Amino acid sequence: MNKQDFRKYAHRAADWMADYLEGVESMRVKPDVQPGDIKNQLPLSPPQQGEDFERIMADFQSVIVPGMTHWQHPMFFGYFPANNSEPSVLGEMLTAAMGAQCMVWMTSPAAEELEERVMEWMRQLLGLPGTFTGVIQDSSSSATLVALLTARERASGFAINQKGFSGAERFRVYKSTQGHSSIDKDVKVAGLGIENLVNVAVDEQYAMIPGALEEAIRKDVEAGYTPLCVVATIGTTSSTAVDPIEAVAEVCRRYKCWLHIDASFAGTALLLPEMRWMSRGVEYADSFVVNPHKWMFTNFDCSCYFVQDKEALVRTFSILPEYLRTGVDAVVNNYRDWGVPLGRRFRSLKLWFVLRSFGVEGLQCKLRDHIALGAWLEDAVRSAAEFELMAPRYLNLVCFRYHPSGVDDEGTLDRLNEMLMEQINEGGRMFLSQTRLNGKFVLRMVAGQTNVALRHVQQAFAWVREAAASVRS
Ligand SMILES: *Cc1c(COP(=O)(O)O)cnc(C)c1O
């Protein structure tokens, strides 16, 4: 592609993006496709000769876009959001144009220093003490892996990095039964063994019971295990339950156990002073992760990881081959030593654009709006006789199910709700997802897309009621 064509198609792409974000509401949320439908429209081998960009763009529009689930659709209520915003997209475009590697200061000085400053801003916004230092990771899964590896190295005197496992370590990791599946994966990847992940019981609010944690740790210590790390969650994925950080931290302190806080989704709510109760005791944590790529209008990927013992982190990951040595290593942050990959994207740029463009008050205003939508939906569920609220609502996620009077068999209720979800999602007008709480099939609706408004939530719940009536008959 020549420079002139690049300019032309960049303008075209910009127009497409603006049209998309403006018009996404008129599309189906979930595409009407079967497995293989997209693949079958694509040639089996790559083209030998370069193709005209006009054709590439046309195929993007006719093959790819109709096969996408539209996460920026205001009627997308599934999972947790992965919302974006115009400033974030602009930052991402500029990042791509510069195509810089941000592994050490020297390879992108401005990227390193902007990341340092923006993470300091984030630390303040989240109400984390000044003893925390931040770094951007690609995902919460990676951040939690980094926490586990750092805890592992600190506990072993950095011997496992050196010699590998001796076989005598017998480390244990703890999370609640509601902790995220990425923790299970990270325990495996860190070489700790999934059988050494202990799932601690939760209370009626689905929050970890500190007494049960203490009991599990005490038993393990008696049996010769070493408690390595507790992963506590602020905002579980099933129901945004909040583990009692202060009480959990107390247990961790007693057993000299690393405390990692997984606030992947709900951490963003800590921008609101009225939500700070969720993180009470956070000063006793060793590490903390929140994903601006979920609920902070910053497109995937951007995960903010904070750690108290920066030295232990860097010592766990640092590696210094001659070809990466620079004269300023002693006075700058070389983020290649703060996580697993060497090569790093310039992720702080889009986050900086978002923070400056919204401003703190702009962000707070959006978050409060979304939480108010959650409250509206909670009220709507409570006042609809045929629906049942299935977990406490803290933020913008509401867990509920259809429960018509006279139907009390749990198996039947599961099937009804599964059919209900399928009917709603296949309709394409809105999208929600499911979980299981206490073994029961539960519908999850989270109002977190950037531009979701009351009219969307009202319409969505009206459709849910309509679909419920039709599923019943
Ligand atoms: C989404 C989520 C994760 C995983 O986040 P990734 O960035 O996709 O790895 C982990 N924990 C919780 C509580 C989550 O909501």
Coordinates of C-alpha atoms and ligand atoms in Angstrom, one line a residue:
M1 CA 0.0 0.0 0.0
N2 CA 1.4 3.4 -0.9
K3 CA 1.3 6.4 1.3
Q4 CA -1.5 8.0 -0.7
D5 CA -3.7 4.9 -0.4
F6 CA -2.9 4.7 3.3
R7 CA -4.2 8.2 3.8
K8 CA -7.3 7.5 1.8
Y9 CA -8.1 4.2 3.6
A10 CA -7.3 5.6 7.0
H11 CA -9.9 8.2 6.4
R12 CA -12.3 5.5 5.2
A13 CA -11.6 3.4 8.3
A14 CA -12.1 6.4 10.5
D15 CA -15.5 7.0 8.9
W16 CA -16.3 3.3 9.2
M17 CA -15.4 3.3 12.9
A18 CA -17.5 6.4 13.6
D19 CA -20.5 4.9 11.7
Y20 CA -20.1 1.7 13.6
L21 CA -20.0 3.2 17.0
E22 CA -22.9 5.4 16.1
G23 CA -25.0 2.7 14.4
V24 CA -24.1 -0.5 16.3
E25 CA -27.5 -0.3 18.1
S26 CA -29.3 -1.2 14.8
M27 CA -27.4 -4.4 14.4
R28 CA -28.1 -7.8 16.0
V29 CA -26.1 -8.2 19.2
K30 CA -25.3 -11.8 18.5
P31 CA -24.8 -12.9 14.9
D32 CA -27.1 -15.4 13.3
V33 CA -24.4 -17.9 12.4
Q34 CA -23.5 -21.5 12.8
P35 CA -20.0 -22.9 13.5
G36 CA -18.1 -22.9 10.2
D37 CA -20.3 -20.2 8.5
I38 CA -17.5 -17.6 8.4
K39 CA -14.6 -20.0 7.8
N40 CA -16.4 -21.4 4.7
Q41 CA -16.5 -17.9 3.1
L42 CA -12.7 -17.7 3.4
P43 CA -10.2 -19.1 0.9
L44 CA -8.3 -22.2 2.0
S45 CA -4.9 -20.7 1.1
P46 CA -3.5 -17.1 1.3
P47 CA -3.4 -15.0 -1.9
Q48 CA -0.1 -15.2 -3.9
Q49 CA -0.4 -11.7 -5.2
G50 CA -1.4 -8.7 -3.1
E51 CA -5.0 -7.8 -3.3
D52 CA -6.7 -4.4 -3.8
F53 CA -7.5 -2.9 -0.4
E54 CA -11.0 -2.0 -1.7
R55 CA -11.7 -5.8 -1.9
I56 CA -10.2 -6.5 1.5
M57 CA -12.3 -3.8 3.1
A58 CA -15.4 -5.0 1.3
D59 CA -14.9 -8.6 2.7
F60 CA -14.4 -7.1 6.1
Q61 CA -17.8 -5.5 5.9
S62 CA -19.6 -8.4 4.3
V63 CA -18.0 -11.5 5.9
I64 CA -16.5 -10.4 9.2
V65 CA -18.8 -7.8 10.7
P66 CA -22.0 -9.8 10.3
G67 CA -20.2 -12.7 12.1
M68 CA -19.3 -10.6 15.2
T69 CA -20.9 -10.4 18.6
H70 CA -21.2 -6.7 19.2
W71 CA -19.8 -6.0 22.6
Q72 CA -20.3 -2.2 22.1
H73 CA -24.0 -2.7 21.5
P74 CA -25.9 -1.0 24.4
M75 CA -28.1 -4.1 24.5
F76 CA -25.1 -6.3 25.3
F77 CA -25.7 -7.3 29.0
G78 CA -23.6 -10.6 29.0
Y79 CA -20.5 -11.7 31.0
F80 CA -18.8 -8.5 32.1
P81 CA -18.5 -5.7 29.6
A82 CA -15.3 -5.0 27.6
N83 CA -16.4 -1.5 26.8
N84 CA -14.5 1.1 24.9
S85 CA -14.8 4.8 24.0
E86 CA -13.8 7.1 21.2
P87 CA -10.7 8.5 23.0
S88 CA -9.5 4.9 23.7
V89 CA -9.9 3.9 20.1
L90 CA -8.0 7.0 19.0
G91 CA -5.2 6.1 21.4
E92 CA -5.1 2.6 20.0
M93 CA -4.9 3.8 16.4
L94 CA -1.9 6.0 17.2
T95 CA -0.3 3.2 19.1
A96 CA -0.6 0.9 16.1
A97 CA 0.8 3.6 13.8
M98 CA 3.9 4.0 16.0
G99 CA 4.3 0.3 16.4
A100 CA 6.8 0.7 19.2
Q101 CA 8.0 -2.0 21.5
C102 CA 7.8 -0.9 25.1
M103 CA 10.1 -3.4 26.8
V104 CA 12.7 -1.1 28.3
W105 CA 13.0 2.6 28.8
M106 CA 15.4 3.0 25.9
T107 CA 13.1 1.3 23.3
S108 CA 10.3 3.8 24.0
P109 CA 11.2 6.4 26.7
A110 CA 7.9 8.3 26.5
A111 CA 5.9 5.1 26.8
E112 CA 7.8 4.0 29.9
E113 CA 7.4 7.3 31.6
L114 CA 3.8 7.7 30.6
E115 CA 3.0 4.3 32.0
E116 CA 4.7 5.2 35.2
R117 CA 2.7 8.4 35.5
V118 CA -0.6 7.0 34.4
M119 CA -0.3 4.0 36.8
E120 CA 0.4 6.5 39.6
W121 CA -2.8 8.3 38.6
M122 CA -4.7 5.0 38.7
R123 CA -3.2 4.2 42.1
Q124 CA -4.6 7.5 43.5
L125 CA -8.0 7.0 41.8
L126 CA -8.4 3.5 43.3
G127 CA -7.4 4.7 46.8
L128 CA -4.4 2.4 47.0
P129 CA -1.7 3.5 49.5
G130 CA 1.5 5.1 48.1
T131 CA 3.4 1.9 48.9
F132 CA 1.9 0.3 45.8
T133 CA 3.6 0.5 42.4
G134 CA 1.7 -0.2 39.2
V135 CA 2.5 -1.8 35.8
I136 CA 0.1 -2.6 32.9
Q137 CA -0.3 -6.2 32.0
D138 CA -2.3 -7.7 29.1
S139 CA -4.9 -9.4 31.3
S140 CA -6.0 -10.1 34.8
S141 CA -5.0 -13.8 34.1
S142 CA -1.5 -12.7 33.5
A143 CA -1.4 -10.3 36.5
T144 CA -2.6 -13.1 38.8
L145 CA 0.1 -15.4 37.4
V146 CA 2.7 -12.7 38.0
A147 CA 1.4 -12.4 41.6
L148 CA 1.6 -16.2 42.2
L149 CA 5.1 -16.5 40.7
T150 CA 6.4 -13.6 42.8
A151 CA 4.9 -15.1 45.9
R152 CA 6.4 -18.4 45.0
E153 CA 9.9 -16.9 44.5
R154 CA 9.7 -14.8 47.7
A155 CA 8.6 -17.8 49.7
S156 CA 11.3 -20.1 48.3
G157 CA 14.1 -17.5 48.6
F158 CA 14.2 -17.3 44.8
A159 CA 15.3 -20.9 44.7
I160 CA 12.7 -22.2 42.3
N161 CA 13.7 -19.8 39.6
Q162 CA 17.2 -21.1 40.1
K163 CA 16.9 -24.8 40.7
G164 CA 13.3 -25.7 39.9
F165 CA 11.0 -27.3 42.4
S166 CA 12.8 -29.5 44.9
G167 CA 9.6 -31.5 45.5
A168 CA 9.5 -30.5 49.2
E169 CA 7.7 -27.1 48.8
R170 CA 4.1 -28.3 49.3
F171 CA 2.6 -24.8 48.6
R172 CA -1.1 -24.1 48.9
V173 CA -3.1 -21.4 47.3
Y174 CA -6.6 -20.3 48.5
K175 CA -9.6 -18.7 46.8
S176 CA -13.3 -18.8 47.5
T177 CA -15.5 -21.2 45.6
Q178 CA -16.6 -18.1 43.7
G179 CA -13.0 -17.2 42.6
H180 CA -12.4 -16.8 38.9
S181 CA -11.3 -19.8 36.8
S182 CA -8.2 -17.9 35.7
I183 CA -6.8 -18.5 39.2
D184 CA -7.1 -22.3 38.6
K185 CA -5.3 -21.9 35.3
D186 CA -2.6 -19.7 36.9
V187 CA -2.0 -22.2 39.7
K188 CA -1.4 -24.9 37.0
V189 CA 0.9 -22.7 34.9
A190 CA 2.9 -21.6 38.0
G191 CA 3.7 -25.3 38.6
L192 CA 1.9 -25.4 41.9
G193 CA -0.6 -28.1 41.0
I194 CA -4.3 -27.7 40.8
E195 CA -4.7 -30.1 43.8
N196 CA -3.0 -27.5 45.9
L197 CA -5.7 -24.9 45.1
V198 CA -8.2 -24.8 48.0
N199 CA -11.7 -23.5 47.4
V200 CA -12.9 -21.8 50.6
A201 CA -16.6 -21.8 51.5
V202 CA -18.7 -18.7 51.0
D203 CA -21.6 -17.1 53.0
E204 CA -25.1 -16.4 51.8
Q205 CA -23.8 -13.3 50.0
Y206 CA -21.3 -15.5 48.1
A207 CA -18.4 -13.9 49.9
M208 CA -15.4 -15.8 51.4
I209 CA -15.9 -16.8 55.0
P210 CA -12.7 -15.7 56.8
G211 CA -13.2 -18.4 59.5
A212 CA -13.3 -21.1 56.9
L213 CA -10.1 -19.7 55.3
E214 CA -8.4 -19.8 58.6
E215 CA -9.6 -23.3 59.3
A216 CA -8.3 -24.5 55.9
I217 CA -4.9 -22.9 56.4
R218 CA -4.5 -24.2 59.9
K219 CA -5.3 -27.8 58.8
D220 CA -2.9 -27.5 55.9
V221 CA -0.1 -26.1 58.1
E222 CA -0.7 -29.1 60.5
A223 CA -0.4 -31.4 57.6
G224 CA 2.9 -29.9 56.6
Y225 CA 1.8 -27.6 53.8
T226 CA 3.0 -24.0 53.3
P227 CA 0.2 -21.4 52.7
L228 CA 1.6 -19.5 49.8
C229 CA -1.1 -17.1 48.6
V230 CA -4.7 -16.2 49.1
V231 CA -6.6 -14.7 46.1
A232 CA -9.5 -12.6 47.4
T233 CA -12.0 -11.2 45.0
I234 CA -13.7 -7.8 44.9
G235 CA -16.6 -8.4 42.6
T236 CA -16.8 -12.1 41.7
T237 CA -17.7 -13.0 38.2
S238 CA -20.9 -14.9 39.0
S239 CA -22.5 -12.2 41.2
T240 CA -20.0 -9.4 42.1
A241 CA -19.7 -10.7 45.7
V242 CA -17.1 -8.9 47.7
D243 CA -14.7 -11.0 49.9
P244 CA -14.1 -9.3 53.3
I245 CA -10.6 -8.0 52.6
E246 CA -9.7 -6.8 56.1
A247 CA -10.6 -10.1 57.8
V248 CA -8.9 -12.1 55.1
A249 CA -5.8 -9.9 55.3
E250 CA -5.7 -10.6 59.0
V251 CA -5.5 -14.3 58.4
C252 CA -2.9 -13.8 55.7
R253 CA -0.7 -11.8 58.1
R254 CA -0.9 -14.4 60.7
Y255 CA 0.3 -17.1 58.3
K256 CA 2.7 -14.8 56.3
C257 CA 0.8 -15.6 53.2
W258 CA 0.7 -13.4 50.1
L259 CA -2.6 -11.7 49.6
H260 CA -3.6 -10.9 46.0
I261 CA -6.8 -9.1 45.3
D262 CA -8.7 -9.8 42.1
A263 CA -10.8 -6.7 41.4
S264 CA -10.8 -7.3 37.7
F265 CA -14.2 -5.9 37.0
A266 CA -15.5 -4.2 40.2
G267 CA -12.2 -2.5 41.0
T268 CA -13.3 0.4 38.7
A269 CA -16.0 1.2 41.1
L270 CA -13.3 2.2 43.6
L271 CA -13.2 5.5 41.7
L272 CA -16.3 6.2 43.7
P273 CA -15.8 7.2 47.3
E274 CA -19.1 5.6 48.2
M275 CA -17.8 2.2 47.0
R276 CA -14.6 2.2 48.9
W277 CA -16.1 0.0 51.5
M278 CA -15.4 -2.9 49.1
S279 CA -11.6 -2.5 49.5
R280 CA -11.4 -1.8 53.2
G281 CA -8.1 -3.4 54.4
V282 CA -6.5 -3.2 50.9
E283 CA -3.4 -1.7 52.5
Y284 CA -2.6 -5.1 53.9
A285 CA -2.7 -6.8 50.4
D286 CA 0.5 -7.6 48.6
S287 CA -0.9 -7.1 45.1
F288 CA -4.1 -6.0 43.3
V289 CA -5.4 -6.1 39.8
V290 CA -8.2 -4.2 38.0
N291 CA -9.0 -4.2 34.3
P292 CA -9.8 -0.8 32.7
H293 CA -10.6 -3.0 29.7
K294 CA -13.8 -4.2 31.4
W295 CA -15.6 -1.2 32.8
M296 CA -13.4 1.8 32.3
F297 CA -14.0 2.7 28.6
T298 CA -10.6 1.5 27.6
N299 CA -10.6 -1.1 24.8
F300 CA -9.1 -4.5 25.5
D301 CA -6.3 -5.1 26.5
C302 CA -5.3 -3.0 29.6
S303 CA -5.0 -4.6 33.0
C304 CA -3.5 -2.6 35.9
Y305 CA -1.4 -4.6 38.3
F306 CA -0.2 -3.1 41.6
V307 CA 2.3 -4.6 43.9
Q308 CA 3.8 -3.6 47.3
D309 CA 7.1 -5.4 47.0
K310 CA 8.4 -4.1 43.7
E311 CA 11.9 -5.6 44.4
A312 CA 10.5 -9.1 44.7
L313 CA 8.5 -8.6 41.5
V314 CA 11.5 -7.4 39.5
R315 CA 13.8 -10.0 41.0
T316 CA 11.4 -12.8 39.9
F317 CA 11.3 -11.7 36.3
S318 CA 14.5 -9.8 35.6
I319 CA 16.8 -11.1 32.9
L320 CA 19.6 -9.1 31.4
P321 CA 21.1 -10.4 28.2
E322 CA 23.9 -8.2 26.7
Y323 CA 21.7 -7.2 23.8
L324 CA 19.2 -5.5 26.1
R325 CA 21.6 -3.7 28.4
T326 CA 21.4 0.1 28.5
G327 CA 23.3 2.8 30.3
V328 CA 20.3 4.0 32.2
D329 CA 19.1 0.7 33.7
A330 CA 19.8 1.8 37.2
V331 CA 17.5 4.9 37.0
V332 CA 14.5 3.8 34.9
N333 CA 11.8 1.2 34.9
N334 CA 12.4 -1.6 32.4
Y335 CA 8.9 -3.1 32.3
R336 CA 10.2 -6.3 30.6
D337 CA 11.2 -7.2 34.1
W338 CA 7.7 -6.7 35.5
G339 CA 5.9 -9.6 33.9
V340 CA 6.2 -12.5 31.5
P341 CA 6.5 -11.2 28.0
L342 CA 9.5 -9.3 26.7
G343 CA 7.7 -7.3 24.0
R344 CA 5.0 -5.0 25.3
R345 CA 2.4 -2.8 23.6
F346 CA 2.1 0.9 24.3
R347 CA -1.1 0.4 26.4
S348 CA -0.8 3.5 28.6
L349 CA -1.5 5.8 25.7
K350 CA -5.2 4.8 25.4
L351 CA -5.6 4.8 29.1
W352 CA -4.1 8.4 29.3
F353 CA -6.5 9.5 26.5
V354 CA -9.5 8.1 28.5
L355 CA -8.4 9.6 31.8
R356 CA -7.9 13.0 30.3
S357 CA -10.9 13.0 28.0
F358 CA -13.4 11.9 30.6
G359 CA -11.7 13.4 33.5
V360 CA -12.2 11.8 36.9
E361 CA -15.7 13.4 37.3
G362 CA -16.7 12.2 33.9
L363 CA -15.7 8.6 34.7
Q364 CA -17.4 8.8 38.1
C365 CA -20.6 10.1 36.4
K366 CA -20.7 7.2 34.0
L367 CA -20.1 4.6 36.7
R368 CA -22.8 6.1 38.9
D369 CA -25.2 6.0 35.9
H370 CA -24.5 2.3 35.3
I371 CA -24.9 1.5 39.0
A372 CA -28.3 3.3 39.0
L373 CA -29.3 1.2 36.0
G374 CA -28.4 -1.9 38.0
A375 CA -30.6 -0.6 40.9
W376 CA -33.5 0.0 38.5
L377 CA -33.2 -3.5 37.2
E378 CA -33.0 -4.9 40.7
D379 CA -36.2 -3.1 41.6
A380 CA -37.9 -4.3 38.4
V381 CA -37.0 -7.9 39.2
R382 CA -38.2 -7.5 42.8
S383 CA -41.5 -6.1 41.7
A384 CA -42.2 -8.7 39.0
A385 CA -44.0 -11.6 40.7
E386 CA -42.8 -14.2 38.3
F387 CA -39.1 -13.3 38.7
E388 CA -36.7 -13.9 41.6
L389 CA -33.5 -12.0 42.6
M390 CA -30.8 -14.6 43.1
A391 CA -27.9 -12.6 44.7
P392 CA -27.5 -9.3 46.4
R393 CA -26.8 -6.4 43.9
Y394 CA -23.9 -4.2 44.7
L395 CA -23.1 -2.5 41.4
N396 CA -24.6 -2.9 37.9
L397 CA -24.9 -6.7 37.7
V398 CA -28.3 -8.3 38.5
C399 CA -28.6 -12.0 39.0
F400 CA -32.2 -13.3 38.7
R401 CA -34.3 -16.1 37.3
Y402 CA -37.8 -16.7 36.0
H403 CA -39.8 -18.4 38.6
P404 CA -43.5 -18.7 37.7
S405 CA -45.8 -19.5 40.6
G406 CA -46.6 -23.2 40.9
V407 CA -43.3 -24.3 39.4
D408 CA -40.9 -25.3 42.2
D409 CA -39.0 -28.2 40.8
E410 CA -35.4 -27.0 40.5
G411 CA -34.7 -29.1 37.4
T412 CA -37.7 -27.6 35.6
L413 CA -36.7 -24.0 36.7
D414 CA -33.2 -24.6 35.3
R415 CA -34.6 -25.8 32.0
L416 CA -37.1 -22.9 31.8
N417 CA -34.4 -20.4 32.4
E418 CA -32.0 -22.0 30.0
M419 CA -34.7 -21.9 27.3
L420 CA -35.4 -18.4 28.2
M421 CA -31.8 -17.3 27.8
E422 CA -31.5 -19.1 24.5
Q423 CA -34.6 -17.6 23.1
I424 CA -33.5 -14.1 24.1
N425 CA -30.0 -14.4 22.7
E426 CA -31.0 -16.1 19.5
G427 CA -33.5 -13.3 18.9
G428 CA -30.5 -11.0 18.5
R429 CA -32.1 -7.9 20.0
M430 CA -30.3 -8.2 23.3
F431 CA -27.7 -10.5 24.9
L432 CA -27.3 -11.8 28.4
S433 CA -25.4 -14.7 30.0
Q434 CA -25.8 -17.3 32.8
T435 CA -24.1 -18.6 35.8
R436 CA -24.9 -21.1 38.6
L437 CA -25.4 -20.1 42.2
N438 CA -26.0 -22.8 44.7
G439 CA -26.4 -25.2 41.8
K440 CA -29.2 -23.1 40.3
F441 CA -29.2 -21.8 36.8
V442 CA -29.2 -18.0 37.0
L443 CA -29.4 -15.2 34.4
R444 CA -26.9 -12.4 34.6
M445 CA -27.6 -8.9 33.2
V446 CA -24.9 -6.3 33.6
A447 CA -25.5 -2.7 32.5
G448 CA -21.9 -1.7 31.7
Q449 CA -21.7 -0.9 28.0
T450 CA -20.4 2.7 27.6
N451 CA -23.6 4.1 26.2
V452 CA -26.2 2.0 27.9
A453 CA -29.1 4.1 29.1
L454 CA -32.3 3.6 31.1
R455 CA -34.4 3.1 28.0
H456 CA -32.2 0.1 27.0
V457 CA -32.5 -1.6 30.4
Q458 CA -36.3 -1.0 30.4
Q459 CA -36.7 -2.3 26.9
A460 CA -34.5 -5.3 27.7
F461 CA -36.4 -6.3 30.8
A462 CA -39.7 -5.9 28.9
W463 CA -38.3 -8.4 26.3
V464 CA -37.2 -10.8 29.1
R465 CA -40.8 -10.8 30.4
E466 CA -42.2 -11.3 27.0
A467 CA -39.8 -14.2 26.3
A468 CA -40.6 -15.7 29.7
A469 CA -44.3 -15.8 28.9
S470 CA -43.7 -17.5 25.6
V471 CA -41.3 -20.0 27.1
R472 CA -43.9 -20.9 29.7
S473 CA -46.5 -21.7 27.1
Ligands
LIG1 C1 -12.8 -11.1 33.9 C2 -12.2 -11.6 35.2 C3 -11.0 -12.2 35.2 C4 -10.2 -12.5 34.0 O1 -9.8 -11.4 33.3 P1 -8.8 -11.4 32.0 O2 -8.3 -10.0 31.9 O3 -9.7 -11.7 30.9 O4 -7.8 -12.4 32.2 C5 -10.5 -12.6 36.4 N1 -11.2 -12.4 37.6 C6 -12.4 -11.8 37.6 C7 -13.1 -11.6 38.9 C8 -12.9 -11.4 36.4 O5 -14.1 -10.8 36.4

